[in-house]
CSV table of C-alpha atoms and ligand atoms in Angstrom, one decimal:
chain,number,residue,atom,x,y,z
A,113,UNK,CA,-21.7,14.1,14.5
A,114,UNK,CA,-21.1,14.5,10.9
A,115,UNK,CA,-19.2,12.1,9.6
A,116,UNK,CA,-17.5,13.0,6.0
A,117,UNK,CA,-15.3,10.8,3.8
A,118,UNK,CA,-14.2,10.0,0.2
A,119,UNK,CA,-12.6,7.8,-1.9
A,120,UNK,CA,-11.2,8.0,-5.1
A,121,UNK,CA,-13.0,6.4,-8.2
A,122,UNK,CA,-9.8,5.0,-10.1
A,123,UNK,CA,-9.6,1.5,-10.5
A,124,UNK,CA,-10.8,-1.4,-8.1
A,125,UNK,CA,-12.4,-1.0,-4.5
A,126,UNK,CA,-9.7,-3.0,-2.7
A,127,UNK,CA,-9.1,-5.1,0.4
A,128,UNK,CA,-7.6,-2.1,2.0
A,129,UNK,CA,-9.9,0.8,1.3
A,130,UNK,CA,-12.4,-2.0,2.6
A,131,UNK,CA,-10.7,-2.6,5.7
A,132,UNK,CA,-8.9,0.5,6.5
A,133,UNK,CA,-11.8,2.9,5.3
A,134,UNK,CA,-15.2,1.3,3.9
A,135,UNK,CA,-16.1,-1.1,7.0
A,136,UNK,CA,-15.7,1.8,9.1
A,137,UNK,CA,-18.3,3.9,6.8
A,138,UNK,CA,-20.5,1.6,7.0
A,139,UNK,CA,-20.3,1.1,11.0
A,140,UNK,CA,-20.5,4.6,11.6
A,141,UNK,CA,-23.3,4.5,9.5
A,142,UNK,CA,-25.6,1.8,11.3
A,143,UNK,CA,-24.4,3.2,14.3
A,144,UNK,CA,-25.0,7.0,13.4
A,145,UNK,CA,-27.2,8.4,16.6
A,146,UNK,CA,-29.9,10.9,16.0
A,147,UNK,CA,-29.2,14.1,14.5
A,148,UNK,CA,-26.3,13.0,12.9
A,149,UNK,CA,-25.5,12.1,9.4
A,150,UNK,CA,-22.7,10.6,7.2
A,151,UNK,CA,-21.8,11.9,3.8
A,152,UNK,CA,-19.8,9.8,1.1
A,153,UNK,CA,-18.5,10.8,-2.0
A,154,UNK,CA,-16.7,9.7,-4.8
A,155,UNK,CA,-13.7,11.7,-5.2
A,156,UNK,CA,-13.3,12.3,-9.2
A,157,UNK,CA,-12.4,15.7,-9.1
A,158,UNK,CA,-9.4,14.0,-7.3
A,159,UNK,CA,-9.1,11.6,-10.1
A,160,UNK,CA,-8.0,14.5,-12.5
A,161,UNK,CA,-4.8,15.7,-10.9
A,162,UNK,CA,-2.9,12.6,-12.4
A,163,UNK,CA,-3.5,11.6,-16.1
A,164,UNK,CA,-6.7,9.9,-16.2
A,165,UNK,CA,-8.6,9.1,-19.6
A,166,UNK,CA,-12.3,11.0,-19.1
A,167,UNK,CA,-14.0,7.8,-21.1
A,168,UNK,CA,-13.8,5.7,-18.3
A,169,UNK,CA,-14.2,8.1,-15.4
A,170,UNK,CA,-17.5,8.4,-16.1
A,171,UNK,CA,-17.9,4.7,-15.8
A,172,UNK,CA,-15.3,4.2,-13.0
A,173,UNK,CA,-17.4,6.5,-10.7
A,174,UNK,CA,-20.7,4.9,-11.2
A,175,UNK,CA,-18.9,1.7,-10.6
A,176,UNK,CA,-17.8,3.1,-7.1
A,177,UNK,CA,-20.7,4.4,-6.4
A,178,UNK,CA,-22.1,0.1,-6.7
A,179,UNK,CA,-19.0,-1.3,-4.7
A,180,UNK,CA,-19.8,1.3,-2.1
A,181,UNK,CA,-23.6,0.6,-1.9
A,182,UNK,CA,-22.3,-3.2,-2.3
A,183,UNK,CA,-20.3,-3.0,1.1
A,184,UNK,CA,-23.6,-1.6,2.9
A,185,UNK,CA,-23.3,2.2,2.4
A,186,UNK,CA,-27.3,2.7,2.3
A,187,UNK,CA,-28.5,5.5,0.3
A,188,UNK,CA,-31.5,6.2,2.0
A,189,UNK,CA,-29.4,6.9,5.5
A,190,UNK,CA,-26.1,8.2,4.0
A,191,UNK,CA,-25.7,11.0,1.5
A,192,UNK,CA,-23.5,9.7,-1.6
A,193,UNK,CA,-22.8,11.6,-4.2
A,194,UNK,CA,-19.5,12.5,-6.6
A,195,UNK,CA,-18.0,15.9,-6.1
A,196,UNK,CA,-18.5,17.1,-9.5
A,197,UNK,CA,-21.9,17.5,-9.0
A,198,UNK,CA,-21.4,19.9,-6.2
A,199,UNK,CA,-19.1,22.9,-7.4
A,200,UNK,CA,-18.8,23.9,-3.9
A,201,UNK,CA,-16.1,22.2,-3.5
A,202,UNK,CA,-13.9,23.3,-6.1
A,203,UNK,CA,-15.1,26.8,-4.9
A,204,UNK,CA,-14.0,26.4,-1.2
A,205,UNK,CA,-10.9,24.8,-2.4
A,206,UNK,CA,-10.6,28.0,-4.1
A,207,UNK,CA,-11.4,30.2,-1.3
A,208,UNK,CA,-9.3,28.5,1.2
A,209,UNK,CA,-5.7,28.3,-1.2
A,210,UNK,CA,-5.2,32.0,0.2
A,211,UNK,CA,-5.3,30.4,4.2
A,212,UNK,CA,-2.7,27.2,3.0
A,213,UNK,CA,0.6,27.4,3.0
A,214,UNK,CA,3.2,26.2,0.4
A,215,UNK,CA,5.7,25.2,3.2
A,216,UNK,CA,2.6,23.1,4.3
A,217,UNK,CA,1.9,21.3,0.9
A,218,UNK,CA,5.2,20.7,0.2
A,219,UNK,CA,5.5,18.5,3.3
A,220,UNK,CA,2.9,16.1,2.1
A,221,UNK,CA,4.3,12.3,2.1
A,222,UNK,CA,1.9,11.6,-0.6
A,223,UNK,CA,3.0,14.8,-2.6
A,224,UNK,CA,6.7,13.6,-2.6
A,225,UNK,CA,5.7,10.1,-3.2
A,226,UNK,CA,3.7,10.6,-6.4
A,227,UNK,CA,5.7,13.5,-7.7
A,228,UNK,CA,8.8,11.8,-6.8
A,229,UNK,CA,12.0,13.0,-8.6
A,230,UNK,CA,9.6,14.8,-11.3
A,231,UNK,CA,8.0,17.8,-9.4
A,232,UNK,CA,8.0,20.4,-12.1
A,233,UNK,CA,6.5,17.9,-14.4
A,234,UNK,CA,3.3,17.6,-11.8
A,235,UNK,CA,-0.2,18.7,-12.5
A,236,UNK,CA,-0.5,21.8,-10.3
A,237,UNK,CA,-3.7,20.0,-9.4
A,238,UNK,CA,-1.9,17.3,-7.2
A,239,UNK,CA,0.5,19.5,-5.4
A,240,UNK,CA,-3.3,21.3,-4.3
A,241,UNK,CA,-4.8,17.7,-4.0
A,242,UNK,CA,-4.8,18.3,0.1
A,243,UNK,CA,-6.8,21.7,-0.4
A,244,UNK,CA,-9.3,20.3,-2.1
A,245,UNK,CA,-9.5,17.2,0.2
A,246,UNK,CA,-9.7,20.0,3.1
A,247,UNK,CA,-12.4,21.8,1.3
A,248,UNK,CA,-14.2,18.2,1.3
A,249,UNK,CA,-14.5,18.1,4.8
A,250,UNK,CA,-14.9,21.8,5.9
A,251,UNK,CA,-17.8,22.2,3.5
A,252,UNK,CA,-19.8,20.0,5.9
A,253,UNK,CA,-18.6,21.3,9.3
A,254,UNK,CA,-17.5,17.1,9.3
A,255,UNK,CA,-16.8,16.4,12.9
A,256,UNK,CA,-15.3,12.7,12.0
A,257,UNK,CA,-13.8,11.2,8.6
A,258,UNK,CA,-13.0,7.6,8.6
A,259,UNK,CA,-9.9,7.3,6.6
A,260,UNK,CA,-6.5,4.8,6.6
A,261,UNK,CA,-3.5,5.4,7.8
A,262,UNK,CA,-2.4,7.4,4.7
A,263,UNK,CA,-4.5,10.0,4.5
A,264,UNK,CA,-4.3,11.0,8.2
A,265,UNK,CA,-1.7,13.8,7.3
A,266,UNK,CA,-4.1,15.2,5.1
A,267,UNK,CA,-6.5,15.2,7.6
A,268,UNK,CA,-4.1,16.9,10.0
A,269,UNK,CA,-3.4,19.7,7.2
A,270,UNK,CA,-7.5,20.5,6.6
A,271,UNK,CA,-7.4,20.9,10.6
A,272,UNK,CA,-4.7,23.5,10.3
A,273,UNK,CA,-6.3,25.0,7.5
A,274,UNK,CA,-9.5,25.5,9.1
A,275,UNK,CA,-7.7,26.8,12.6
A,276,UNK,CA,-5.6,29.3,10.8
A,277,UNK,CA,-8.7,30.6,9.0
A,278,UNK,CA,-10.7,30.7,12.0
A,279,UNK,CA,-7.8,32.6,13.5
A,280,UNK,CA,-7.8,35.0,10.7
A,281,UNK,CA,-11.5,35.9,9.5
A,282,UNK,CA,-13.6,34.8,12.4
A,283,UNK,CA,-14.1,35.9,15.9
A,284,UNK,CA,-13.1,33.4,18.8
A,285,UNK,CA,-16.9,32.7,19.2
A,286,UNK,CA,-18.2,32.2,15.7
A,287,UNK,CA,-15.3,30.0,14.3
A,288,UNK,CA,-16.8,29.2,10.4
A,289,UNK,CA,-15.1,26.0,10.4
A,290,UNK,CA,-15.2,22.9,12.8
A,291,UNK,CA,-11.8,21.1,13.2
A,292,UNK,CA,-12.4,17.5,12.0
A,293,UNK,CA,-10.9,14.3,13.6
A,294,UNK,CA,-9.5,11.4,11.9
A,295,UNK,CA,-10.7,8.2,12.6
A,296,UNK,CA,-8.8,5.4,11.7
A,297,UNK,CA,-9.2,1.7,12.5
A,298,UNK,CA,-6.4,0.4,14.8
A,299,UNK,CA,-6.5,-2.9,13.5
A,300,UNK,CA,-6.7,-2.3,9.8
A,301,UNK,CA,-4.7,1.0,9.3
A,302,UNK,CA,-2.4,-0.1,6.7
A,303,UNK,CA,-3.0,-3.2,5.0
A,304,UNK,CA,0.1,-4.3,2.7
A,305,UNK,CA,1.1,-5.2,-0.2
A,306,UNK,CA,0.8,-9.1,-1.0
A,307,UNK,CA,3.9,-9.3,-2.8
A,308,UNK,CA,5.8,-6.7,-0.6
A,309,UNK,CA,5.5,-6.1,3.0
A,310,UNK,CA,6.7,-2.7,3.1
A,311,UNK,CA,4.7,-1.4,0.3
A,312,UNK,CA,0.8,-0.8,1.2
A,313,UNK,CA,-1.7,-2.5,-0.7
A,314,UNK,CA,-2.9,-0.2,-3.8
A,315,UNK,CA,-4.7,0.4,-6.7
A,316,UNK,CA,-1.7,2.0,-8.9
A,317,UNK,CA,0.6,-1.1,-7.8
A,318,UNK,CA,1.1,-2.0,-11.8
A,319,UNK,CA,0.8,-6.2,-10.2
A,320,UNK,CA,-2.7,-7.5,-9.8
A,321,UNK,CA,-1.3,-10.1,-7.7
A,322,UNK,CA,-0.6,-7.4,-4.9
A,323,UNK,CA,-3.8,-6.6,-4.0
A,324,UNK,CA,-7.4,-8.5,-3.4
A,325,UNK,CA,-10.1,-6.3,-5.5
A,326,UNK,CA,-13.2,-6.6,-3.7
A,327,UNK,CA,-14.3,-8.2,-7.2
A,328,UNK,CA,-12.1,-11.0,-7.3
A,329,UNK,CA,-13.7,-14.5,-7.4
A,330,UNK,CA,-12.9,-17.2,-4.8
A,331,UNK,CA,-10.4,-19.0,-7.3
A,332,UNK,CA,-8.7,-15.7,-7.5
A,333,UNK,CA,-8.3,-15.3,-4.0
A,334,UNK,CA,-7.1,-18.2,-2.9
A,335,UNK,CA,-4.2,-17.8,-6.2
A,336,UNK,CA,-3.4,-14.7,-4.6
A,337,UNK,CA,-3.0,-16.0,-0.9
A,338,UNK,CA,-1.1,-19.1,-2.2
A,339,UNK,CA,0.9,-16.9,-3.7
A,340,UNK,CA,1.6,-14.5,-1.3
A,341,UNK,CA,4.9,-13.5,-0.3
A,342,UNK,CA,6.2,-15.3,3.3
A,343,UNK,CA,9.2,-15.7,5.4
A,344,UNK,CA,10.6,-19.3,5.3
A,345,UNK,CA,9.8,-19.8,9.1
A,346,UNK,CA,6.7,-20.9,10.8
A,347,UNK,CA,4.4,-18.6,12.3
A,348,UNK,CA,5.5,-17.0,16.3
A,349,UNK,CA,3.2,-18.5,19.0
A,350,UNK,CA,3.0,-15.1,19.7
A,351,UNK,CA,2.6,-11.5,18.4
A,352,UNK,CA,6.2,-10.6,19.8
A,353,UNK,CA,7.8,-13.1,17.2
A,354,UNK,CA,6.3,-11.3,14.2
A,355,UNK,CA,8.2,-8.2,14.7
A,356,UNK,CA,10.9,-7.4,12.1
A,357,UNK,CA,9.1,-9.8,9.5
A,358,UNK,CA,7.2,-7.6,7.2
A,359,UNK,CA,4.9,-9.9,5.7
A,360,UNK,CA,3.9,-12.4,8.4
A,361,UNK,CA,2.2,-9.3,10.6
A,362,UNK,CA,0.0,-8.3,7.1
A,363,UNK,CA,-1.6,-11.4,7.1
A,364,UNK,CA,-2.1,-12.2,10.3
A,365,UNK,CA,-3.6,-8.8,10.5
A,366,UNK,CA,-6.1,-9.3,7.4
A,367,UNK,CA,-7.2,-12.6,9.3
A,368,UNK,CA,-7.9,-10.8,12.4
A,369,UNK,CA,-9.6,-8.1,10.8
A,370,UNK,CA,-11.8,-10.1,8.6
A,371,UNK,CA,-12.6,-12.6,11.6
A,372,UNK,CA,-12.8,-10.3,14.6
A,373,UNK,CA,-10.1,-13.1,16.5
A,374,UNK,CA,-7.2,-11.1,18.6
A,375,UNK,CA,-4.1,-12.0,17.0
A,376,UNK,CA,-3.0,-13.4,20.4
A,377,UNK,CA,-5.5,-16.5,19.9
A,378,UNK,CA,-5.0,-16.9,15.7
A,379,UNK,CA,-1.0,-16.8,16.8
A,380,UNK,CA,-1.9,-19.6,19.9
A,381,UNK,CA,-4.0,-21.7,16.9
A,382,UNK,CA,-1.3,-21.5,14.1
A,383,UNK,CA,1.7,-20.8,16.2
A,384,UNK,CA,4.6,-23.4,15.3
A,385,UNK,CA,3.0,-24.4,11.5
A,386,UNK,CA,4.1,-23.2,8.6
A,387,UNK,CA,2.1,-20.9,6.4
A,388,UNK,CA,0.9,-23.8,4.0
A,389,UNK,CA,-1.5,-24.2,6.9
A,390,UNK,CA,-2.5,-20.7,7.8
A,391,UNK,CA,-3.0,-19.6,4.2
A,392,UNK,CA,-6.3,-21.8,3.4
A,393,UNK,CA,-7.9,-20.3,6.3
A,394,UNK,CA,-7.1,-16.8,5.5
A,395,UNK,CA,-8.3,-17.4,2.1
A,396,UNK,CA,-11.7,-18.7,2.8
A,397,UNK,CA,-12.3,-15.6,5.2
A,398,UNK,CA,-11.3,-13.1,2.6
A,399,UNK,CA,-13.8,-15.2,0.2
A,400,UNK,CA,-16.5,-15.6,3.0
A,401,UNK,CA,-16.4,-11.6,3.5
A,402,UNK,CA,-16.1,-10.6,-0.2
A,403,UNK,CA,-18.2,-13.1,-2.1
A,404,UNK,CA,-21.5,-11.6,-1.2
A,405,UNK,CA,-20.4,-7.8,-1.6
A,406,UNK,CA,-19.2,-9.2,-5.1
A,407,UNK,CA,-22.1,-11.0,-6.0
A,408,UNK,CA,-24.4,-7.6,-4.6
A,409,UNK,CA,-21.9,-5.2,-6.7
A,410,UNK,CA,-22.2,-7.4,-10.3
A,411,UNK,CA,-26.3,-7.1,-10.0
A,412,UNK,CA,-26.0,-3.2,-8.8
A,413,UNK,CA,-23.5,-1.9,-11.4
A,414,UNK,CA,-25.9,-3.2,-14.5
A,415,UNK,CA,-28.8,-0.5,-13.3
A,416,UNK,CA,-27.2,2.9,-14.8
A,417,UNK,CA,-30.1,4.6,-14.1
A,418,UNK,CA,-30.6,3.8,-10.6
A,419,UNK,CA,-27.0,4.6,-10.0
A,420,UNK,CA,-27.1,7.7,-11.6
A,421,UNK,CA,-30.2,8.7,-9.7
A,422,UNK,CA,-28.4,7.9,-6.2
A,423,UNK,CA,-25.5,9.8,-7.4
A,424,UNK,CA,-28.2,13.0,-8.0
A,425,UNK,CA,-30.3,12.6,-5.0
A,426,UNK,CA,-27.1,12.2,-2.8
A,427,UNK,CA,-25.6,15.6,-4.9
A,428,UNK,CA,-29.0,17.7,-4.5
A,429,UNK,CA,-28.7,17.1,-0.5
A,430,UNK,CA,-25.0,17.8,-0.4
A,431,UNK,CA,-25.0,21.2,-2.2
A,432,UNK,CA,-28.0,22.5,0.0
A,433,UNK,CA,-25.8,21.2,3.2
A,434,UNK,CA,-23.0,22.9,1.9
A,435,UNK,CA,-24.3,26.4,1.2
A,436,UNK,CA,-24.3,28.1,4.7
A,437,UNK,CA,-20.7,27.1,5.1
A,438,UNK,CA,-19.9,28.2,1.6
A,439,UNK,CA,-22.0,31.7,2.0
A,440,UNK,CA,-20.1,32.2,5.4
A,441,UNK,CA,-16.4,31.3,4.1
A,442,UNK,CA,-17.4,34.1,1.5
A,443,UNK,CA,-18.6,36.8,4.0
A,444,UNK,CA,-15.6,36.2,6.3
A,445,UNK,CA,-13.3,37.1,3.3
A,446,UNK,CA,-15.1,40.3,2.6
A,447,UNK,CA,-15.8,38.9,-0.8
A,448,UNK,CA,-18.9,40.7,-2.1
A,449,UNK,CA,-22.4,39.0,-3.9
A,450,UNK,CA,-25.4,39.9,-4.2
B,9,LIG,P1,-8.0,6.8,-1.6
B,9,LIG,O1,-9.0,6.7,-2.7
B,9,LIG,O2,-6.6,6.7,-2.3
B,9,LIG,O3,-8.8,5.6,-0.7
B,9,LIG,C1,-9.9,5.3,-0.1
B,9,LIG,C2,-9.7,5.1,1.6
B,9,LIG,O4,-8.6,3.7,1.8
B,9,LIG,C3,-8.2,4.1,2.1
B,9,LIG,N1,-6.8,3.0,2.0
B,9,LIG,C4,-6.5,2.3,2.8
B,9,LIG,N2,-6.2,2.1,4.2
B,9,LIG,C5,-5.8,0.7,4.9
B,9,LIG,N3,-4.5,0.0,3.6
B,9,LIG,C6,-4.5,0.5,2.9
B,9,LIG,N4,-3.8,-0.2,1.8
B,9,LIG,C7,-5.1,1.8,1.9
B,9,LIG,N5,-5.6,2.5,0.9
B,9,LIG,C8,-6.4,3.2,0.7
B,9,LIG,C9,-7.4,5.5,2.5
B,9,LIG,O5,-6.7,5.7,3.5
B,9,LIG,C10,-8.9,6.1,2.3
B,9,LIG,O6,-9.4,6.6,3.4
B,9,LIG,N6,-7.3,11.5,-1.0
B,9,LIG,C11,-8.2,10.2,-0.6
B,9,LIG,C12,-9.6,10.4,-1.0
B,9,LIG,C13,-10.1,12.0,-0.8
B,9,LIG,C14,-11.0,11.8,1.1
B,9,LIG,C15,-11.7,13.1,0.9
B,9,LIG,C16,-11.0,10.8,2.0
B,9,LIG,C17,-10.5,12.9,-1.2
B,9,LIG,N7,-11.1,13.4,-0.1
B,9,LIG,C18,-12.0,13.9,2.2
B,9,LIG,C19,-11.3,11.6,3.3
B,9,LIG,C20,-11.8,13.2,3.3
B,9,LIG,C21,-7.9,9.2,-1.6
B,9,LIG,O7,-7.5,9.3,-2.1
B,9,LIG,O8,-8.3,8.1,-0.9
């Protein structure tokens, strides 16, 4: 079992990242059987696909490393690194660019959403972003990739690229790439904005009130939950009553994901009451989960040297682990190397 996943080091880690992906990373790390390995990385190469501030990217990369460790990623057990220290990611992307098709990339919803009406003005990197993401996981022969729902399409593309490459350049009994399986948590695959139940919680939303950041203090969390958009109806007593109400299911899902209490049990308790009764309970559950993470994060981010050392050590291990697949890819393509 080889688990690989990444996160962009832009903005703060938010509740969507945590419940949709990072918590699963930690669970998979903690349950890893002997002989298995987890690799988690900061996708700093992906971050340059959109306008960015070079002076901030380095600091944000170290901060995100601290946030992941604060969430429970153990750099002694998992390989934690940033892409920029492992040139094989960019090399493999180029090699896979010969296999990926324009039509496949044109269909990516993230490309369509981010480019909007201005496709001509986007960077080439934004368009080929999913090919780098395919390289990220194929380089290590990933078997499982824990992600939120929004990244599933990119993983399907990685499978298509791997399959086509194997078909075109490898024999059936010796494929170059393993087909990776996306692992999406059923209960928190898509956490929505607190201000708009039809938009996902995102670091790029201009309103900070739309998301819970892992570093928000208790007052900020309680205030964001109090102000979270809801409809005027009371909570239903059964899950079917949540249908067609964009905001209510999101808040109940978050509570359920935090407390592990099933949605039906939550609604049996709060059904018939207004959000005024439910929101304080939700706020408390959030504070209980996030306060210890925020405290660890504040401590870890002070020690820049320790974070540099973690990433350097992780990158050295990742370079070693990715070497054989990179070599096999060059060979399969008939590229001559000394
Ligand atoms: P990124 O940085 O946007 O998000 C990191 C992880 O958090 C998940 N996520 C969510 N899950 C549930 N609800 C939400 N509102 C929410 N918002 C974010 C994402 O699905 C993701 O799992 N392209 C990737 C980074 C990446 C990557 C990879 C991931 C680069 N290479 C290889 C997996 C494998 C991204 O931008 O994620």
